[in-house]
Amino acid sequence: MKFETFKAGVWKSRFQYKSFEPVPVNHEWVWEDARINALLEQANRALGELNAFSLIVSDTDLNGDAISGPSGLSSCASMNTVR
């Protein structure tokens, strides 16, 4: 599939809304613009850096339990208290 002429999908009118229907992307991709190679290299490098960072900081707790600690009280709350 030629990258320059690719369309990601089409918008379909439904009863009271529109929906986007993507097309399959599991094709062999070709392109003529050499800048795409440079952009793909940059993206690949950035993904590698993100992967390396995730290995360094592998045990993050995104829901805040690491901040609140075992008592359930946020350690940040004491910093915001007016004295």
PDB file of N, CA, C and O in Angstrom:
ATOM      1  N   MET A   1       0.856  -1.174   0.000  1.00  0.00           N
ATOM      2  CA  MET A   1       0.000   0.000   0.000  1.00  0.00           C
ATOM      3  C   MET A   1       0.902   1.237   0.000  1.00  0.00           C
ATOM      4  O   MET A   1       1.853   1.309   0.759  1.00  0.00           O
ATOM      5  N   LYS A   2       0.591   2.185  -0.803  1.00  0.00           N
ATOM      6  CA  LYS A   2       1.387   3.394  -0.906  1.00  0.00           C
ATOM      7  C   LYS A   2       1.022   4.356   0.218  1.00  0.00           C
ATOM      8  O   LYS A   2      -0.131   4.740   0.389  1.00  0.00           O
ATOM      9  N   PHE A   3       2.022   4.759   0.970  1.00  0.00           N
ATOM     10  CA  PHE A   3       1.817   5.579   2.157  1.00  0.00           C
ATOM     11  C   PHE A   3       1.213   6.943   1.813  1.00  0.00           C
ATOM     12  O   PHE A   3       0.345   7.444   2.524  1.00  0.00           O
ATOM     13  N   GLU A   4       1.669   7.543   0.741  1.00  0.00           N
ATOM     14  CA  GLU A   4       1.221   8.899   0.387  1.00  0.00           C
ATOM     15  C   GLU A   4      -0.258   8.966   0.024  1.00  0.00           C
ATOM     16  O   GLU A   4      -0.886  10.019   0.149  1.00  0.00           O
ATOM     17  N   THR A   5      -0.845   7.867  -0.422  1.00  0.00           N
ATOM     18  CA  THR A   5      -2.253   7.892  -0.833  1.00  0.00           C
ATOM     19  C   THR A   5      -3.167   7.173   0.161  1.00  0.00           C
ATOM     20  O   THR A   5      -4.348   6.994  -0.115  1.00  0.00           O
ATOM     21  N   PHE A   6      -2.633   6.804   1.314  1.00  0.00           N
ATOM     22  CA  PHE A   6      -3.410   6.060   2.311  1.00  0.00           C
ATOM     23  C   PHE A   6      -4.493   6.932   2.933  1.00  0.00           C
ATOM     24  O   PHE A   6      -4.259   8.081   3.290  1.00  0.00           O
ATOM     25  N   LYS A   7      -5.693   6.379   3.054  1.00  0.00           N
ATOM     26  CA  LYS A   7      -6.787   7.018   3.793  1.00  0.00           C
ATOM     27  C   LYS A   7      -7.099   6.134   4.980  1.00  0.00           C
ATOM     28  O   LYS A   7      -7.319   4.940   4.833  1.00  0.00           O
ATOM     29  N   ALA A   8      -7.104   6.717   6.169  1.00  0.00           N
ATOM     30  CA  ALA A   8      -7.259   5.948   7.406  1.00  0.00           C
ATOM     31  C   ALA A   8      -8.637   5.313   7.541  1.00  0.00           C
ATOM     32  O   ALA A   8      -8.803   4.346   8.270  1.00  0.00           O
ATOM     33  N   GLY A   9      -9.616   5.842   6.870  1.00  0.00           N
ATOM     34  CA  GLY A   9     -10.971   5.312   6.977  1.00  0.00           C
ATOM     35  C   GLY A   9     -11.969   6.309   6.428  1.00  0.00           C
ATOM     36  O   GLY A   9     -11.598   7.287   5.776  1.00  0.00           O
ATOM     37  N   VAL A  10     -13.216   6.056   6.696  1.00  0.00           N
ATOM     38  CA  VAL A  10     -14.293   6.928   6.212  1.00  0.00           C
ATOM     39  C   VAL A  10     -15.276   7.201   7.344  1.00  0.00           C
ATOM     40  O   VAL A  10     -15.426   6.405   8.271  1.00  0.00           O
ATOM     41  N   TRP A  11     -15.938   8.344   7.265  1.00  0.00           N
ATOM     42  CA  TRP A  11     -16.997   8.684   8.200  1.00  0.00           C
ATOM     43  C   TRP A  11     -18.312   8.175   7.623  1.00  0.00           C
ATOM     44  O   TRP A  11     -18.631   8.423   6.472  1.00  0.00           O
ATOM     45  N   LYS A  12     -19.086   7.461   8.407  1.00  0.00           N
ATOM     46  CA  LYS A  12     -20.376   6.918   7.990  1.00  0.00           C
ATOM     47  C   LYS A  12     -21.481   7.615   8.773  1.00  0.00           C
ATOM     48  O   LYS A  12     -21.399   7.769   9.986  1.00  0.00           O
ATOM     49  N   SER A  13     -22.505   8.045   8.058  1.00  0.00           N
ATOM     50  CA  SER A  13     -23.672   8.634   8.719  1.00  0.00           C
ATOM     51  C   SER A  13     -24.538   7.515   9.268  1.00  0.00           C
ATOM     52  O   SER A  13     -24.865   6.553   8.566  1.00  0.00           O
ATOM     53  N   ARG A  14     -24.901   7.638  10.528  1.00  0.00           N
ATOM     54  CA  ARG A  14     -25.764   6.667  11.187  1.00  0.00           C
ATOM     55  C   ARG A  14     -27.094   7.332  11.485  1.00  0.00           C
ATOM     56  O   ARG A  14     -27.415   8.380  10.955  1.00  0.00           O
ATOM     57  N   PHE A  15     -27.864   6.760  12.377  1.00  0.00           N
ATOM     58  CA  PHE A  15     -29.199   7.270  12.678  1.00  0.00           C
ATOM     59  C   PHE A  15     -29.149   8.722  13.150  1.00  0.00           C
ATOM     60  O   PHE A  15     -29.720   9.599  12.515  1.00  0.00           O
ATOM     61  N   GLN A  16     -28.460   9.014  14.247  1.00  0.00           N
ATOM     62  CA  GLN A  16     -28.370  10.380  14.740  1.00  0.00           C
ATOM     63  C   GLN A  16     -26.928  10.784  15.016  1.00  0.00           C
ATOM     64  O   GLN A  16     -26.675  11.689  15.798  1.00  0.00           O
ATOM     65  N   TYR A  17     -25.994  10.118  14.415  1.00  0.00           N
ATOM     66  CA  TYR A  17     -24.585  10.415  14.652  1.00  0.00           C
ATOM     67  C   TYR A  17     -23.758   9.937  13.469  1.00  0.00           C
ATOM     68  O   TYR A  17     -24.267   9.266  12.571  1.00  0.00           O
ATOM     69  N   LYS A  18     -22.491  10.287  13.481  1.00  0.00           N
ATOM     70  CA  LYS A  18     -21.538   9.783  12.495  1.00  0.00           C
ATOM     71  C   LYS A  18     -20.524   8.910  13.214  1.00  0.00           C
ATOM     72  O   LYS A  18     -20.193   9.152  14.369  1.00  0.00           O
ATOM     73  N   SER A  19     -20.046   7.896  12.545  1.00  0.00           N
ATOM     74  CA  SER A  19     -19.001   7.053  13.122  1.00  0.00           C
ATOM     75  C   SER A  19     -17.852   6.925  12.121  1.00  0.00           C
ATOM     76  O   SER A  19     -18.060   6.996  10.911  1.00  0.00           O
ATOM     77  N   PHE A  20     -16.666   6.740  12.656  1.00  0.00           N
ATOM     78  CA  PHE A  20     -15.482   6.579  11.824  1.00  0.00           C
ATOM     79  C   PHE A  20     -15.166   5.101  11.713  1.00  0.00           C
ATOM     80  O   PHE A  20     -15.065   4.405  12.718  1.00  0.00           O
ATOM     81  N   GLU A  21     -15.051   4.616  10.481  1.00  0.00           N
ATOM     82  CA  GLU A  21     -14.710   3.220  10.244  1.00  0.00           C
ATOM     83  C   GLU A  21     -13.309   3.148   9.656  1.00  0.00           C
ATOM     84  O   GLU A  21     -13.091   3.506   8.498  1.00  0.00           O
ATOM     85  N   PRO A  22     -12.351   2.683  10.450  1.00  0.00           N
ATOM     86  CA  PRO A  22     -10.982   2.592   9.952  1.00  0.00           C
ATOM     87  C   PRO A  22     -10.835   1.434   8.971  1.00  0.00           C
ATOM     88  O   PRO A  22     -11.598   0.468   9.001  1.00  0.00           O
ATOM     89  N   VAL A  23      -9.840   1.550   8.104  1.00  0.00           N
ATOM     90  CA  VAL A  23      -9.526   0.463   7.175  1.00  0.00           C
ATOM     91  C   VAL A  23      -8.393  -0.368   7.769  1.00  0.00           C
ATOM     92  O   VAL A  23      -7.622   0.134   8.598  1.00  0.00           O
ATOM     93  N   PRO A  24      -8.279  -1.630   7.397  1.00  0.00           N
ATOM     94  CA  PRO A  24      -7.174  -2.450   7.904  1.00  0.00           C
ATOM     95  C   PRO A  24      -5.816  -1.855   7.487  1.00  0.00           C
ATOM     96  O   PRO A  24      -5.673  -1.307   6.393  1.00  0.00           O
ATOM     97  N   VAL A  25      -4.849  -1.967   8.380  1.00  0.00           N
ATOM     98  CA  VAL A  25      -3.518  -1.402   8.100  1.00  0.00           C
ATOM     99  C   VAL A  25      -2.441  -2.466   8.011  1.00  0.00           C
ATOM    100  O   VAL A  25      -1.265  -2.143   7.950  1.00  0.00           O
ATOM    101  N   ASN A  26      -2.818  -3.723   7.984  1.00  0.00           N
ATOM    102  CA  ASN A  26      -1.819  -4.785   7.901  1.00  0.00           C
ATOM    103  C   ASN A  26      -1.458  -5.070   6.438  1.00  0.00           C
ATOM    104  O   ASN A  26      -1.730  -6.128   5.891  1.00  0.00           O
ATOM    105  N   HIS A  27      -0.834  -4.070   5.819  1.00  0.00           N
ATOM    106  CA  HIS A  27      -0.379  -4.161   4.431  1.00  0.00           C
ATOM    107  C   HIS A  27       1.125  -3.933   4.385  1.00  0.00           C
ATOM    108  O   HIS A  27       1.717  -3.423   5.330  1.00  0.00           O
ATOM    109  N   GLU A  28       1.723  -4.270   3.278  1.00  0.00           N
ATOM    110  CA  GLU A  28       3.110  -3.903   3.031  1.00  0.00           C
ATOM    111  C   GLU A  28       3.121  -2.428   2.632  1.00  0.00           C
ATOM    112  O   GLU A  28       2.435  -2.021   1.701  1.00  0.00           O
ATOM    113  N   TRP A  29       3.877  -1.605   3.371  1.00  0.00           N
ATOM    114  CA  TRP A  29       3.886  -0.171   3.145  1.00  0.00           C
ATOM    115  C   TRP A  29       5.086   0.225   2.297  1.00  0.00           C
ATOM    116  O   TRP A  29       6.196  -0.251   2.520  1.00  0.00           O
ATOM    117  N   VAL A  30       4.865   1.110   1.346  1.00  0.00           N
ATOM    118  CA  VAL A  30       5.940   1.693   0.533  1.00  0.00           C
ATOM    119  C   VAL A  30       5.731   3.197   0.490  1.00  0.00           C
ATOM    120  O   VAL A  30       4.610   3.689   0.603  1.00  0.00           O
ATOM    121  N   TRP A  31       6.833   3.948   0.362  1.00  0.00           N
ATOM    122  CA  TRP A  31       6.742   5.403   0.242  1.00  0.00           C
ATOM    123  C   TRP A  31       7.901   5.908  -0.587  1.00  0.00           C
ATOM    124  O   TRP A  31       8.931   5.266  -0.712  1.00  0.00           O
ATOM    125  N   GLU A  32       7.680   7.078  -1.168  1.00  0.00           N
ATOM    126  CA  GLU A  32       8.683   7.692  -2.036  1.00  0.00           C
ATOM    127  C   GLU A  32       9.433   8.824  -1.343  1.00  0.00           C
ATOM    128  O   GLU A  32      10.543   9.151  -1.732  1.00  0.00           O
ATOM    129  N   ASP A  33       8.852   9.408  -0.336  1.00  0.00           N
ATOM    130  CA  ASP A  33       9.437  10.553   0.352  1.00  0.00           C
ATOM    131  C   ASP A  33      10.467  10.072   1.378  1.00  0.00           C
ATOM    132  O   ASP A  33      10.142   9.351   2.318  1.00  0.00           O
ATOM    133  N   ALA A  34      11.718  10.458   1.209  1.00  0.00           N
ATOM    134  CA  ALA A  34      12.788  10.018   2.102  1.00  0.00           C
ATOM    135  C   ALA A  34      12.646  10.600   3.505  1.00  0.00           C
ATOM    136  O   ALA A  34      13.196  10.047   4.458  1.00  0.00           O
ATOM    137  N   ARG A  35      11.904  11.690   3.649  1.00  0.00           N
ATOM    138  CA  ARG A  35      11.708  12.279   4.979  1.00  0.00           C
ATOM    139  C   ARG A  35      10.949  11.330   5.901  1.00  0.00           C
ATOM    140  O   ARG A  35      11.114  11.381   7.123  1.00  0.00           O
ATOM    141  N   ILE A  36      10.137  10.454   5.317  1.00  0.00           N
ATOM    142  CA  ILE A  36       9.393   9.493   6.134  1.00  0.00           C
ATOM    143  C   ILE A  36      10.365   8.549   6.837  1.00  0.00           C
ATOM    144  O   ILE A  36      10.160   8.192   8.001  1.00  0.00           O
ATOM    145  N   ASN A  37      11.444   8.159   6.164  1.00  0.00           N
ATOM    146  CA  ASN A  37      12.451   7.306   6.805  1.00  0.00           C
ATOM    147  C   ASN A  37      13.038   7.991   8.026  1.00  0.00           C
ATOM    148  O   ASN A  37      13.194   7.374   9.086  1.00  0.00           O
ATOM    149  N   ALA A  38      13.367   9.270   7.899  1.00  0.00           N
ATOM    150  CA  ALA A  38      13.940  10.020   9.030  1.00  0.00           C
ATOM    151  C   ALA A  38      12.935  10.118  10.176  1.00  0.00           C
ATOM    152  O   ALA A  38      13.301   9.958  11.348  1.00  0.00           O
ATOM    153  N   LEU A  39      11.678  10.360   9.862  1.00  0.00           N
ATOM    154  CA  LEU A  39      10.652  10.449  10.908  1.00  0.00           C
ATOM    155  C   LEU A  39      10.449   9.106  11.594  1.00  0.00           C
ATOM    156  O   LEU A  39      10.283   9.042  12.816  1.00  0.00           O
ATOM    157  N   LEU A  40      10.473   8.026  10.828  1.00  0.00           N
ATOM    158  CA  LEU A  40      10.340   6.696  11.426  1.00  0.00           C
ATOM    159  C   LEU A  40      11.533   6.369  12.314  1.00  0.00           C
ATOM    160  O   LEU A  40      11.371   5.742  13.372  1.00  0.00           O
ATOM    161  N   GLU A  41      12.719   6.779  11.926  1.00  0.00           N
ATOM    162  CA  GLU A  41      13.904   6.570  12.759  1.00  0.00           C
ATOM    163  C   GLU A  41      13.791   7.336  14.075  1.00  0.00           C
ATOM    164  O   GLU A  41      14.122   6.810  15.140  1.00  0.00           O
ATOM    165  N   GLN A  42      13.312   8.588  14.001  1.00  0.00           N
ATOM    166  CA  GLN A  42      13.130   9.379  15.217  1.00  0.00           C
ATOM    167  C   GLN A  42      12.088   8.734  16.132  1.00  0.00           C
ATOM    168  O   GLN A  42      12.271   8.663  17.351  1.00  0.00           O
ATOM    169  N   ALA A  43      10.988   8.272  15.541  1.00  0.00           N
ATOM    170  CA  ALA A  43       9.930   7.633  16.336  1.00  0.00           C
ATOM    171  C   ALA A  43      10.439   6.346  16.976  1.00  0.00           C
ATOM    172  O   ALA A  43      10.160   6.073  18.147  1.00  0.00           O
ATOM    173  N   ASN A  44      11.208   5.572  16.222  1.00  0.00           N
ATOM    174  CA  ASN A  44      11.752   4.336  16.750  1.00  0.00           C
ATOM    175  C   ASN A  44      12.720   4.601  17.896  1.00  0.00           C
ATOM    176  O   ASN A  44      12.702   3.910  18.923  1.00  0.00           O
ATOM    177  N   ARG A  45      13.545   5.627  17.762  1.00  0.00           N
ATOM    178  CA  ARG A  45      14.482   5.998  18.820  1.00  0.00           C
ATOM    179  C   ARG A  45      13.718   6.455  20.070  1.00  0.00           C
ATOM    180  O   ARG A  45      14.061   6.074  21.197  1.00  0.00           O
ATOM    181  N   ALA A  46      12.672   7.245  19.886  1.00  0.00           N
ATOM    182  CA  ALA A  46      11.881   7.729  21.024  1.00  0.00           C
ATOM    183  C   ALA A  46      11.190   6.567  21.740  1.00  0.00           C
ATOM    184  O   ALA A  46      11.115   6.543  22.973  1.00  0.00           O
ATOM    185  N   LEU A  47      10.699   5.590  20.983  1.00  0.00           N
ATOM    186  CA  LEU A  47      10.094   4.421  21.611  1.00  0.00           C
ATOM    187  C   LEU A  47      11.121   3.621  22.394  1.00  0.00           C
ATOM    188  O   LEU A  47      10.828   3.097  23.476  1.00  0.00           O
ATOM    189  N   GLY A  48      12.334   3.535  21.868  1.00  0.00           N
ATOM    190  CA  GLY A  48      13.404   2.850  22.589  1.00  0.00           C
ATOM    191  C   GLY A  48      13.741   3.556  23.891  1.00  0.00           C
ATOM    192  O   GLY A  48      13.959   2.913  24.924  1.00  0.00           O
ATOM    193  N   GLU A  49      13.788   4.886  23.860  1.00  0.00           N
ATOM    194  CA  GLU A  49      14.057   5.655  25.073  1.00  0.00           C
ATOM    195  C   GLU A  49      12.935   5.467  26.090  1.00  0.00           C
ATOM    196  O   GLU A  49      13.184   5.324  27.288  1.00  0.00           O
ATOM    197  N   LEU A  50      11.703   5.467  25.612  1.00  0.00           N
ATOM    198  CA  LEU A  50      10.561   5.255  26.506  1.00  0.00           C
ATOM    199  C   LEU A  50      10.615   3.861  27.123  1.00  0.00           C
ATOM    200  O   LEU A  50      10.355   3.686  28.318  1.00  0.00           O
ATOM    201  N   ASN A  51      10.979   2.875  26.327  1.00  0.00           N
ATOM    202  CA  ASN A  51      11.099   1.515  26.842  1.00  0.00           C
ATOM    203  C   ASN A  51      12.202   1.440  27.894  1.00  0.00           C
ATOM    204  O   ASN A  51      12.025   0.818  28.942  1.00  0.00           O
ATOM    205  N   ALA A  52      13.339   2.072  27.626  1.00  0.00           N
ATOM    206  CA  ALA A  52      14.439   2.066  28.600  1.00  0.00           C
ATOM    207  C   ALA A  52      14.011   2.753  29.893  1.00  0.00           C
ATOM    208  O   ALA A  52      14.310   2.278  30.990  1.00  0.00           O
ATOM    209  N   PHE A  53      13.289   3.862  29.789  1.00  0.00           N
ATOM    210  CA  PHE A  53      12.814   4.565  30.977  1.00  0.00           C
ATOM    211  C   PHE A  53      11.838   3.701  31.763  1.00  0.00           C
ATOM    212  O   PHE A  53      11.865   3.675  32.989  1.00  0.00           O
ATOM    213  N   SER A  54      10.990   2.956  31.046  1.00  0.00           N
ATOM    214  CA  SER A  54      10.027   2.104  31.745  1.00  0.00           C
ATOM    215  C   SER A  54      10.727   0.974  32.488  1.00  0.00           C
ATOM    216  O   SER A  54      10.207   0.474  33.481  1.00  0.00           O
ATOM    217  N   LEU A  55      11.901   0.557  32.019  1.00  0.00           N
ATOM    218  CA  LEU A  55      12.657  -0.471  32.736  1.00  0.00           C
ATOM    219  C   LEU A  55      13.304   0.103  33.989  1.00  0.00           C
ATOM    220  O   LEU A  55      13.420  -0.576  35.002  1.00  0.00           O
ATOM    221  N   ILE A  56      13.717   1.365  33.926  1.00  0.00           N
ATOM    222  CA  ILE A  56      14.330   2.016  35.084  1.00  0.00           C
ATOM    223  C   ILE A  56      13.278   2.300  36.147  1.00  0.00           C
ATOM    224  O   ILE A  56      13.470   2.052  37.324  1.00  0.00           O
ATOM    225  N   VAL A  57      12.155   2.841  35.732  1.00  0.00           N
ATOM    226  CA  VAL A  57      11.058   3.181  36.633  1.00  0.00           C
ATOM    227  C   VAL A  57       9.934   2.186  36.362  1.00  0.00           C
ATOM    228  O   VAL A  57       8.907   2.539  35.820  1.00  0.00           O
ATOM    229  N   SER A  58      10.155   0.945  36.728  1.00  0.00           N
ATOM    230  CA  SER A  58       9.220  -0.101  36.326  1.00  0.00           C
ATOM    231  C   SER A  58       8.061  -0.303  37.291  1.00  0.00           C
ATOM    232  O   SER A  58       7.068  -0.894  36.939  1.00  0.00           O
ATOM    233  N   ASP A  59       8.168   0.167  38.526  1.00  0.00           N
ATOM    234  CA  ASP A  59       7.131  -0.115  39.504  1.00  0.00           C
ATOM    235  C   ASP A  59       6.434   1.162  39.937  1.00  0.00           C
ATOM    236  O   ASP A  59       6.467   1.543  41.093  1.00  0.00           O
ATOM    237  N   THR A  60       5.802   1.830  38.987  1.00  0.00           N
ATOM    238  CA  THR A  60       5.069   3.039  39.337  1.00  0.00           C
ATOM    239  C   THR A  60       3.621   2.682  39.630  1.00  0.00           C
ATOM    240  O   THR A  60       3.055   1.771  39.049  1.00  0.00           O
ATOM    241  N   ASP A  61       3.036   3.410  40.541  1.00  0.00           N
ATOM    242  CA  ASP A  61       1.656   3.189  40.912  1.00  0.00           C
ATOM    243  C   ASP A  61       0.875   4.416  40.481  1.00  0.00           C
ATOM    244  O   ASP A  61       0.979   5.474  41.095  1.00  0.00           O
ATOM    245  N   LEU A  62       0.086   4.279  39.436  1.00  0.00           N
ATOM    246  CA  LEU A  62      -0.577   5.437  38.848  1.00  0.00           C
ATOM    247  C   LEU A  62      -1.838   5.867  39.587  1.00  0.00           C
ATOM    248  O   LEU A  62      -2.359   6.931  39.341  1.00  0.00           O
ATOM    249  N   ASN A  63      -2.353   5.068  40.511  1.00  0.00           N
ATOM    250  CA  ASN A  63      -3.593   5.468  41.178  1.00  0.00           C
ATOM    251  C   ASN A  63      -3.354   6.217  42.481  1.00  0.00           C
ATOM    252  O   ASN A  63      -4.281   6.531  43.186  1.00  0.00           O
ATOM    253  N   GLY A  64      -2.092   6.489  42.829  1.00  0.00           N
ATOM    254  CA  GLY A  64      -1.815   7.331  43.978  1.00  0.00           C
ATOM    255  C   GLY A  64      -1.536   6.600  45.263  1.00  0.00           C
ATOM    256  O   GLY A  64      -1.256   7.219  46.275  1.00  0.00           O
ATOM    257  N   ASP A  65      -1.620   5.281  45.284  1.00  0.00           N
ATOM    258  CA  ASP A  65      -1.367   4.543  46.521  1.00  0.00           C
ATOM    259  C   ASP A  65       0.062   4.741  47.009  1.00  0.00           C
ATOM    260  O   ASP A  65       0.316   4.729  48.204  1.00  0.00           O
ATOM    261  N   ALA A  66       0.995   4.927  46.091  1.00  0.00           N
ATOM    262  CA  ALA A  66       2.385   5.120  46.498  1.00  0.00           C
ATOM    263  C   ALA A  66       2.556   6.440  47.244  1.00  0.00           C
ATOM    264  O   ALA A  66       3.390   6.565  48.127  1.00  0.00           O
ATOM    265  N   ILE A  67       1.741   7.435  46.917  1.00  0.00           N
ATOM    266  CA  ILE A  67       1.825   8.735  47.582  1.00  0.00           C
ATOM    267  C   ILE A  67       1.155   8.682  48.953  1.00  0.00           C
ATOM    268  O   ILE A  67       1.667   9.181  49.930  1.00  0.00           O
ATOM    269  N   SER A  68      -0.007   8.021  49.034  1.00  0.00           N
ATOM    270  CA  SER A  68      -0.760   8.059  50.277  1.00  0.00           C
ATOM    271  C   SER A  68      -0.152   7.181  51.362  1.00  0.00           C
ATOM    272  O   SER A  68      -0.334   7.456  52.529  1.00  0.00           O
ATOM    273  N   GLY A  69       0.569   6.156  50.996  1.00  0.00           N
ATOM    274  CA  GLY A  69       1.228   5.318  51.991  1.00  0.00           C
ATOM    275  C   GLY A  69       0.257   4.400  52.693  1.00  0.00           C
ATOM    276  O   GLY A  69      -0.936   4.365  52.401  1.00  0.00           O
ATOM    277  N   PRO A  70       0.754   3.656  53.671  1.00  0.00           N
ATOM    278  CA  PRO A  70      -0.083   2.646  54.324  1.00  0.00           C
ATOM    279  C   PRO A  70      -1.184   3.228  55.188  1.00  0.00           C
ATOM    280  O   PRO A  70      -2.190   2.590  55.420  1.00  0.00           O
ATOM    281  N   SER A  71      -1.030   4.442  55.690  1.00  0.00           N
ATOM    282  CA  SER A  71      -2.059   4.996  56.572  1.00  0.00           C
ATOM    283  C   SER A  71      -3.272   5.495  55.798  1.00  0.00           C
ATOM    284  O   SER A  71      -4.305   5.758  56.385  1.00  0.00           O
ATOM    285  N   GLY A  72      -3.117   5.646  54.487  1.00  0.00           N
ATOM    286  CA  GLY A  72      -4.232   6.131  53.689  1.00  0.00           C
ATOM    287  C   GLY A  72      -4.308   7.638  53.633  1.00  0.00           C
ATOM    288  O   GLY A  72      -5.128   8.197  52.930  1.00  0.00           O
ATOM    289  N   LEU A  73      -3.481   8.322  54.410  1.00  0.00           N
ATOM    290  CA  LEU A  73      -3.469   9.776  54.387  1.00  0.00           C
ATOM    291  C   LEU A  73      -2.391  10.246  53.426  1.00  0.00           C
ATOM    292  O   LEU A  73      -1.277   9.752  53.450  1.00  0.00           O
ATOM    293  N   SER A  74      -2.727  11.197  52.639  1.00  0.00           N
ATOM    294  CA  SER A  74      -1.762  11.679  51.652  1.00  0.00           C
ATOM    295  C   SER A  74      -0.666  12.478  52.323  1.00  0.00           C
ATOM    296  O   SER A  74      -0.924  13.342  53.144  1.00  0.00           O
ATOM    297  N   SER A  75       0.575  12.153  51.996  1.00  0.00           N
ATOM    298  CA  SER A  75       1.694  12.918  52.543  1.00  0.00           C
ATOM    299  C   SER A  75       1.704  14.325  51.956  1.00  0.00           C
ATOM    300  O   SER A  75       2.291  15.220  52.540  1.00  0.00           O
ATOM    301  N   CYS A  76       1.057  14.524  50.812  1.00  0.00           N
ATOM    302  CA  CYS A  76       0.990  15.849  50.215  1.00  0.00           C
ATOM    303  C   CYS A  76       0.007  16.745  50.954  1.00  0.00           C
ATOM    304  O   CYS A  76       0.091  17.944  50.898  1.00  0.00           O
ATOM    305  N   ALA A  77      -0.964  16.140  51.642  1.00  0.00           N
ATOM    306  CA  ALA A  77      -1.967  16.934  52.349  1.00  0.00           C
ATOM    307  C   ALA A  77      -1.353  17.760  53.447  1.00  0.00           C
ATOM    308  O   ALA A  77      -1.774  18.882  53.717  1.00  0.00           O
ATOM    309  N   SER A  78      -0.337  17.228  54.118  1.00  0.00           N
ATOM    310  CA  SER A  78       0.272  17.983  55.218  1.00  0.00           C
ATOM    311  C   SER A  78       1.036  19.199  54.695  1.00  0.00           C
ATOM    312  O   SER A  78       1.198  20.165  55.405  1.00  0.00           O
ATOM    313  N   MET A  79       1.486  19.146  53.453  1.00  0.00           N
ATOM    314  CA  MET A  79       2.197  20.289  52.884  1.00  0.00           C
ATOM    315  C   MET A  79       1.252  21.432  52.547  1.00  0.00           C
ATOM    316  O   MET A  79       1.640  22.571  52.486  1.00  0.00           O
ATOM    317  N   ASN A  80      -0.030  21.110  52.322  1.00  0.00           N
ATOM    318  CA  ASN A  80      -1.004  22.113  51.935  1.00  0.00           C
ATOM    319  C   ASN A  80      -1.754  22.686  53.132  1.00  0.00           C
ATOM    320  O   ASN A  80      -2.651  23.493  52.965  1.00  0.00           O
ATOM    321  N   THR A  81      -1.428  22.276  54.312  1.00  0.00           N
ATOM    322  CA  THR A  81      -2.128  22.728  55.507  1.00  0.00           C
ATOM    323  C   THR A  81      -1.639  24.123  55.914  1.00  0.00           C
ATOM    324  O   THR A  81      -0.444  24.373  55.951  1.00  0.00           O
ATOM    325  N   VAL A  82      -2.583  24.995  56.217  1.00  0.00           N
ATOM    326  CA  VAL A  82      -2.240  26.344  56.678  1.00  0.00           C
ATOM    327  C   VAL A  82      -1.953  26.283  58.157  1.00  0.00           C
ATOM    328  O   VAL A  82      -2.733  25.751  58.928  1.00  0.00           O
ATOM    329  N   ARG A  83      -0.840  26.846  58.577  1.00  0.00           N
ATOM    330  CA  ARG A  83      -0.462  26.813  60.007  1.00  0.00           C
ATOM    331  C   ARG A  83      -0.478  28.168  60.603  1.00  0.00           C
ATOM    332  O   ARG A  83      -0.263  29.162  60.093  1.00  0.00           O
TER     333      ARG A  83
END
